[in-house]
Short mmCIF file of N, CA, C and O in Angstrom, two decimals:
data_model
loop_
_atom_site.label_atom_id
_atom_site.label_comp_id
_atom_site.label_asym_id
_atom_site.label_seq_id
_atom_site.Cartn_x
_atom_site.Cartn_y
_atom_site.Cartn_z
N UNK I 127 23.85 30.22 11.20
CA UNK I 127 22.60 29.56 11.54
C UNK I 127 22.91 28.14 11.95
O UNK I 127 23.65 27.38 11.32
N UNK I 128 22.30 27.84 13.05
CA UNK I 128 22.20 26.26 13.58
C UNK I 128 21.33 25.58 12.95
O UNK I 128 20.15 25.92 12.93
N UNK I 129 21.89 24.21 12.16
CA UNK I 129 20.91 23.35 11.42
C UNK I 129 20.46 22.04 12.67
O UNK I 129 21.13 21.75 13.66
N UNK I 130 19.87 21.77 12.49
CA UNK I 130 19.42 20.22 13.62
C UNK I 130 19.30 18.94 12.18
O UNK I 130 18.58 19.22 11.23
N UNK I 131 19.80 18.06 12.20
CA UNK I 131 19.73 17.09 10.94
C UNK I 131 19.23 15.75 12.00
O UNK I 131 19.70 15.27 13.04
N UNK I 132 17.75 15.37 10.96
CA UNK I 132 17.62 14.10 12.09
C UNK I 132 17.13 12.97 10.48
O UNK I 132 16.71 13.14 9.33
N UNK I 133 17.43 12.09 11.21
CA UNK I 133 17.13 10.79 10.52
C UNK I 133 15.45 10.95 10.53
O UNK I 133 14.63 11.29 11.38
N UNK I 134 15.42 10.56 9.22
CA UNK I 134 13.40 10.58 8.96
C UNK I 134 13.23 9.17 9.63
O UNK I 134 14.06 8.26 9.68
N UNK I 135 11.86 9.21 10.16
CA UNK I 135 11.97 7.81 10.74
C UNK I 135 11.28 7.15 9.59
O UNK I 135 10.65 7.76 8.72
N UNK I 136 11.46 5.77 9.68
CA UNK I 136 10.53 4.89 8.83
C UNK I 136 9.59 4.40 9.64
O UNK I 136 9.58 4.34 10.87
N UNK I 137 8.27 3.82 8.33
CA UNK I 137 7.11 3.84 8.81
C UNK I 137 6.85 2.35 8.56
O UNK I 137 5.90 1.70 8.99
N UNK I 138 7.82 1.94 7.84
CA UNK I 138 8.15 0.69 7.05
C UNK I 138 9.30 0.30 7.48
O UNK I 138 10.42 0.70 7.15
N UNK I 139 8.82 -0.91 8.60
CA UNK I 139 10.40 -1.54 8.99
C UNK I 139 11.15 -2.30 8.13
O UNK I 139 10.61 -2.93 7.22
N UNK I 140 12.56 -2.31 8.34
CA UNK I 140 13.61 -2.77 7.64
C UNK I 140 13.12 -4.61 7.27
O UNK I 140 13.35 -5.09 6.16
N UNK I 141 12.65 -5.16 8.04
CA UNK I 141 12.05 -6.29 8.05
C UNK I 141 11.17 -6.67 6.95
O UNK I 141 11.16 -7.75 6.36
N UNK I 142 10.17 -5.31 6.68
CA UNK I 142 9.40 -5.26 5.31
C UNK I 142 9.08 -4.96 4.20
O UNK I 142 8.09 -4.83 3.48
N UNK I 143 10.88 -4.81 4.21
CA UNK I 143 11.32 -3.44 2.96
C UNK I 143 11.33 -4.90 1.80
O UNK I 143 11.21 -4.53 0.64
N UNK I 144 11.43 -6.14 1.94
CA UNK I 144 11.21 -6.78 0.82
C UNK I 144 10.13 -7.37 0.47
O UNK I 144 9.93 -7.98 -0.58
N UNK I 145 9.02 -7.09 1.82
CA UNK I 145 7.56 -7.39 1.04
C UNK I 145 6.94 -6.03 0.52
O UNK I 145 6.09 -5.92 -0.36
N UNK I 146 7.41 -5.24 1.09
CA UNK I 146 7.00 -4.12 0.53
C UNK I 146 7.70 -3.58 -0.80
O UNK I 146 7.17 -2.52 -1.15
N UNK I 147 8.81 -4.03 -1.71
CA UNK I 147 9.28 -4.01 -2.56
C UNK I 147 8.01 -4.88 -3.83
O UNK I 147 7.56 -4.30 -4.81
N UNK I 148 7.65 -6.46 -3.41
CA UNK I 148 7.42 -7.24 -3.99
C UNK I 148 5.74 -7.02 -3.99
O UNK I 148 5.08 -7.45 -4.94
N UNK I 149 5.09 -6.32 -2.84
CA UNK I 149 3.83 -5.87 -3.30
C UNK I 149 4.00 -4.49 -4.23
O UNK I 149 2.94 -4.06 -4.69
N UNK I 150 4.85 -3.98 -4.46
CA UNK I 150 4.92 -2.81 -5.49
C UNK I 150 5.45 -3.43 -6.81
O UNK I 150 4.93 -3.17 -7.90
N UNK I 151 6.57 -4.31 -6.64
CA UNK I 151 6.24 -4.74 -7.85
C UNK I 151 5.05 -5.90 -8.54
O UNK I 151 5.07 -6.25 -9.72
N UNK I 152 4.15 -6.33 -7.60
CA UNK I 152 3.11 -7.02 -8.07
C UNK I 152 2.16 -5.55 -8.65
O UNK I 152 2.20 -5.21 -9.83
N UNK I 153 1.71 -5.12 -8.04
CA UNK I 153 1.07 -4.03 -8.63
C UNK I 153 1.20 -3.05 -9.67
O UNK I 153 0.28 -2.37 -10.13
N UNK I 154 2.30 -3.02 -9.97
CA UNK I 154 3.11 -1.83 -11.40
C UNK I 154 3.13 -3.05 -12.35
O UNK I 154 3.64 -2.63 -13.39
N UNK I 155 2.80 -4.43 -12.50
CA UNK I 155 2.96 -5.09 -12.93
C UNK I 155 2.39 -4.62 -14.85
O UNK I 155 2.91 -5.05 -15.87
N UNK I 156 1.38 -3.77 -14.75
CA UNK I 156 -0.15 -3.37 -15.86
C UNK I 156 0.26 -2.22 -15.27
O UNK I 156 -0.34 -2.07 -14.21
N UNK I 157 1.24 -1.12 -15.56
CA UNK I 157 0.83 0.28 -14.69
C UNK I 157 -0.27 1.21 -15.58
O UNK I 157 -0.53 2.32 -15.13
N UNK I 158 -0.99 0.74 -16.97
CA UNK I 158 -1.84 1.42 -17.30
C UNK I 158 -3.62 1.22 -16.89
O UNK I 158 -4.68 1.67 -17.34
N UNK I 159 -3.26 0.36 -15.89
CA UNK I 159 -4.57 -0.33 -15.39
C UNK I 159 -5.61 0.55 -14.41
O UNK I 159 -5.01 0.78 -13.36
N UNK I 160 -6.58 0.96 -14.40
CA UNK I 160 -6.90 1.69 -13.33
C UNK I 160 -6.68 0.82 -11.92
O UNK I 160 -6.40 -0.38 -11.81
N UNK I 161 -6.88 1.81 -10.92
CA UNK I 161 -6.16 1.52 -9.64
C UNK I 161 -7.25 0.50 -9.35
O UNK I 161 -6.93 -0.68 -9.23
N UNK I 162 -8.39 0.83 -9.24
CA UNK I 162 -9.46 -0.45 -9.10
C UNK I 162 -9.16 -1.73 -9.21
O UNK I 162 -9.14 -2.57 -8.31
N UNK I 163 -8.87 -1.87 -10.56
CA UNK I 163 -8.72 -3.12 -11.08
C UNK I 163 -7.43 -4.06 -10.42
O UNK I 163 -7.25 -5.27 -10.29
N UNK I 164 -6.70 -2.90 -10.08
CA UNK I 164 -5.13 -3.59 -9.50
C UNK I 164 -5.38 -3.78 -7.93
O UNK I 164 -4.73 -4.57 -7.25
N UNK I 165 -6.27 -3.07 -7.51
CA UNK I 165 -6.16 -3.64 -5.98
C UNK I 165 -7.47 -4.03 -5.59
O UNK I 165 -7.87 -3.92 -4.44
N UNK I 166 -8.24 -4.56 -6.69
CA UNK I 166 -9.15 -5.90 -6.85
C UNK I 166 -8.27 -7.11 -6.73
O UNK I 166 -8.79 -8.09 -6.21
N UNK I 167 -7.14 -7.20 -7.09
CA UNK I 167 -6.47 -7.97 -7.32
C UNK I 167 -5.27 -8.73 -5.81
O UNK I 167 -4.30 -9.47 -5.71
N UNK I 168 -6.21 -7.89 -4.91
CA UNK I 168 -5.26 -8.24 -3.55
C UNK I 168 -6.13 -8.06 -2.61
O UNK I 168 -6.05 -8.78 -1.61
N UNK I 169 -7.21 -7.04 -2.71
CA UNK I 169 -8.13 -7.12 -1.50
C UNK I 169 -9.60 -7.22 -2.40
O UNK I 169 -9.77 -7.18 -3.62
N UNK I 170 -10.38 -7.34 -1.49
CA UNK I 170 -11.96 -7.64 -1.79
C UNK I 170 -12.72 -6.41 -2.57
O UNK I 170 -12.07 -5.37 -2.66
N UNK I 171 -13.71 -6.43 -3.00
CA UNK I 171 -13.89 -5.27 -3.38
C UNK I 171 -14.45 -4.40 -2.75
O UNK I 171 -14.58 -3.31 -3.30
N UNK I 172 -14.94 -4.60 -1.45
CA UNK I 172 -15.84 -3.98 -0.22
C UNK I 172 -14.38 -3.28 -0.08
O UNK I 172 -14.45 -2.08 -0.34
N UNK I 173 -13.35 -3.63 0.19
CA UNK I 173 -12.08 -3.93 0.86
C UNK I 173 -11.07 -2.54 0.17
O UNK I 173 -10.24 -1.82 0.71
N UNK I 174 -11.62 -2.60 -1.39
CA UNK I 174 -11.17 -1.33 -1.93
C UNK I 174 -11.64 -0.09 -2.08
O UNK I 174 -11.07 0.94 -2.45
N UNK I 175 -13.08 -0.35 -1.66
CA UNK I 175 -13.95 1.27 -1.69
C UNK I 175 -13.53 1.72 -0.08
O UNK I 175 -13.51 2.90 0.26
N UNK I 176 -13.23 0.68 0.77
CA UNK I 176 -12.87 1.50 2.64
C UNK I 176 -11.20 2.07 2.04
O UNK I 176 -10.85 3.21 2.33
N UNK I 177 -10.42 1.32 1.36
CA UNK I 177 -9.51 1.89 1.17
C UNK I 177 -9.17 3.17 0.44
O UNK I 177 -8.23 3.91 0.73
N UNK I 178 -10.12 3.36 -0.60
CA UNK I 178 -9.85 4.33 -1.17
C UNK I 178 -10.42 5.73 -0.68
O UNK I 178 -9.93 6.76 -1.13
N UNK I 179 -11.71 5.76 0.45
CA UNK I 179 -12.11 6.30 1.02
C UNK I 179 -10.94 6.98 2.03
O UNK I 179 -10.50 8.13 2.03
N UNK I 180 -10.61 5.87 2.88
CA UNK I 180 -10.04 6.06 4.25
C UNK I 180 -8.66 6.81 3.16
O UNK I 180 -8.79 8.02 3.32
N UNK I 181 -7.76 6.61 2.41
CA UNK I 181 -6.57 7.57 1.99
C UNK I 181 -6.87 8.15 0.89
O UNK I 181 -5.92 8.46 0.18
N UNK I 182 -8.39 8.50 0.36
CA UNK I 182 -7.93 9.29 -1.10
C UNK I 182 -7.74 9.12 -1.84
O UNK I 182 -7.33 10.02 -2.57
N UNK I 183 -7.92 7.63 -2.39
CA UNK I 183 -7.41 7.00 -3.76
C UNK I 183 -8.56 7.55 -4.54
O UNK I 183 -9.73 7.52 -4.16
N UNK I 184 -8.06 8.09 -5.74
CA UNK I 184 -9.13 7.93 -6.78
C UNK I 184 -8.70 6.46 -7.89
O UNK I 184 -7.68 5.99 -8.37
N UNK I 185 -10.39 6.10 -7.90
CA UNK I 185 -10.17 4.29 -8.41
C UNK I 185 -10.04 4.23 -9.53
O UNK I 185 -9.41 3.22 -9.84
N UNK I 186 -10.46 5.09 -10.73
CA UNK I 186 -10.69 5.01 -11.61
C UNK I 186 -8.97 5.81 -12.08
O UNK I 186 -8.25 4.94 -12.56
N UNK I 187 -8.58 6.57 -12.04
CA UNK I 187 -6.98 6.68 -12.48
C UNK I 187 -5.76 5.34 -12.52
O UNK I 187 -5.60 4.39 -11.75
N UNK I 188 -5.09 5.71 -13.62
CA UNK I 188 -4.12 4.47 -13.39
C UNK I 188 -3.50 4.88 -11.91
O UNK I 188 -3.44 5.88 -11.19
N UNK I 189 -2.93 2.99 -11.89
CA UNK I 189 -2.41 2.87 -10.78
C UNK I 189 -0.93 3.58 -10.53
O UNK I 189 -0.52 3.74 -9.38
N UNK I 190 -0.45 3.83 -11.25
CA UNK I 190 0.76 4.42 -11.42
C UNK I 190 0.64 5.87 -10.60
O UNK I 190 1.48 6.10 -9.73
N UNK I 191 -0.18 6.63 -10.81
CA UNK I 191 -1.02 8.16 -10.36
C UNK I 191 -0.73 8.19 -8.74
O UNK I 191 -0.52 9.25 -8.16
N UNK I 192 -0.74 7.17 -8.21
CA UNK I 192 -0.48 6.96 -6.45
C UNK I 192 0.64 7.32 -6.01
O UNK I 192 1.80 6.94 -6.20
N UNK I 193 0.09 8.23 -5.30
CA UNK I 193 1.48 8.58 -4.34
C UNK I 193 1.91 7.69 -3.27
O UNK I 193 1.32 6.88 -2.55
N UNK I 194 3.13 8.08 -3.37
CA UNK I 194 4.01 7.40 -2.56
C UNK I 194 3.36 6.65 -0.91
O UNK I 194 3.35 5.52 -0.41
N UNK I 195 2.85 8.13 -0.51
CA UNK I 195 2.15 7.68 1.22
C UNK I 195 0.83 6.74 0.75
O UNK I 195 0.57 5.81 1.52
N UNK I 196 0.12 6.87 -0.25
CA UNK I 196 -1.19 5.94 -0.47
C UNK I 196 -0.88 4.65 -0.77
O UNK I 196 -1.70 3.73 -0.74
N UNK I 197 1.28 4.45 -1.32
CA UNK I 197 1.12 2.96 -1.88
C UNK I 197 1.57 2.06 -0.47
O UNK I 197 1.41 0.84 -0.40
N UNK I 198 2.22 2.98 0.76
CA UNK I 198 2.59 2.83 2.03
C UNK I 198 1.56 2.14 2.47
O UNK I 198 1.49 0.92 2.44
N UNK I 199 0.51 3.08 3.00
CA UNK I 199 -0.69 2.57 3.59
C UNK I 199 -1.28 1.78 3.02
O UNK I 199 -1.70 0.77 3.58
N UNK I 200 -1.45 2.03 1.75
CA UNK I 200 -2.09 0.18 1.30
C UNK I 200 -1.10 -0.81 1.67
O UNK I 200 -1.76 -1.83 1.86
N UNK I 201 -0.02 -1.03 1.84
CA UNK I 201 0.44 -1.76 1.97
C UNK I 201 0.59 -2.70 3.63
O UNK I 201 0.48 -3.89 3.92
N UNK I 202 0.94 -1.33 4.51
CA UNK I 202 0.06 -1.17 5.77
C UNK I 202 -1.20 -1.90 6.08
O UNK I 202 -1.31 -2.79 6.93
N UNK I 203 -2.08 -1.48 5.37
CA UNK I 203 -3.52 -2.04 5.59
C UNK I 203 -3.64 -3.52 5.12
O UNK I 203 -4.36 -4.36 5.68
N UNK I 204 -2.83 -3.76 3.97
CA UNK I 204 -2.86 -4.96 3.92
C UNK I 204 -2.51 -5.85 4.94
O UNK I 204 -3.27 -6.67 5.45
N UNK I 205 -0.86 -5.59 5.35
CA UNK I 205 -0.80 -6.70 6.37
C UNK I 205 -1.51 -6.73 7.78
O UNK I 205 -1.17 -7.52 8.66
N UNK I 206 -2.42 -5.90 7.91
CA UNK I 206 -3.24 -5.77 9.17
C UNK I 206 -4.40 -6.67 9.04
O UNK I 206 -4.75 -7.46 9.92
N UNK I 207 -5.14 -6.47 7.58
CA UNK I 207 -5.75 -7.65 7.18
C UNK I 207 -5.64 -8.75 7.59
O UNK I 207 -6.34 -9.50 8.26
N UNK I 208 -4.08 -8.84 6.83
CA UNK I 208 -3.57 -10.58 6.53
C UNK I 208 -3.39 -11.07 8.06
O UNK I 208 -3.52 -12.26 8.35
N UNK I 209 -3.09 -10.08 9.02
CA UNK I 209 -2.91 -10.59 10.73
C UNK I 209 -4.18 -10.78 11.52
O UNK I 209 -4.40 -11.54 12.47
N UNK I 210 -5.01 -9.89 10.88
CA UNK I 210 -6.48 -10.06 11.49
C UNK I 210 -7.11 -11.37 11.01
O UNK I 210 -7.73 -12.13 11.76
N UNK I 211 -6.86 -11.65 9.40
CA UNK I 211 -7.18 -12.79 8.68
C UNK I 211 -6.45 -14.20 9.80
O UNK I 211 -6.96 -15.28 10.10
N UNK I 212 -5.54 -13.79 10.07
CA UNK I 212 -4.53 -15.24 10.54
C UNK I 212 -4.86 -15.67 12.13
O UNK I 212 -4.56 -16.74 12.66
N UNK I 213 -5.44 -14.73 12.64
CA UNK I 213 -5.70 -14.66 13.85
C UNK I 213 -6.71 -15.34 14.23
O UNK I 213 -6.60 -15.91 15.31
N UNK I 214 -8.37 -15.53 13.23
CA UNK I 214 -9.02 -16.37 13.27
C UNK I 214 -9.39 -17.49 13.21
O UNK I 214 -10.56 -17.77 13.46
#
């Protein structure tokens, strides 16, 4: 059998593998905290019901409970914020 082996791409450039390290460890900081409370703590609270909507978060589980692609995209969404924020 012929295998094909490809590099997974990243979704997360190499560039933001240390803010994206340092917003995960700001957040695991309380990992028994519900998720609410922890990403009250970085976006608005309007800011966390579109988020949890738009990927599926349930708010009320600890924050720890998040998968991997939901802690991506928050993280994602954040800096789109912070560029939309900077832009004005």
């Amino acid at each position: 059998a012929l295998l094909k082996i490809e590099r997974k791409k990243l979704s997360i450039s190499y560039e933001l593998k240390r803010k994206y390290l340092n917003f995960l460890i700001c957040l695991l900081q309380k990992p028994d905290l519900p998720a609410r409370t922890v990403l009250k703590t970085i976006f608005r609270k309007s800011q966390v019901r579109v988020i949890a909507d738009k990927y599926g978060i349930n708010l009320n589980c600890q924050i720890v409970s998040l998968t991997a692609k939901q802690w991506e995209c928050c993280f994602l969404d954040r800096g789109k914020r912070q560029t939309i924020k900077n832009e004005r």
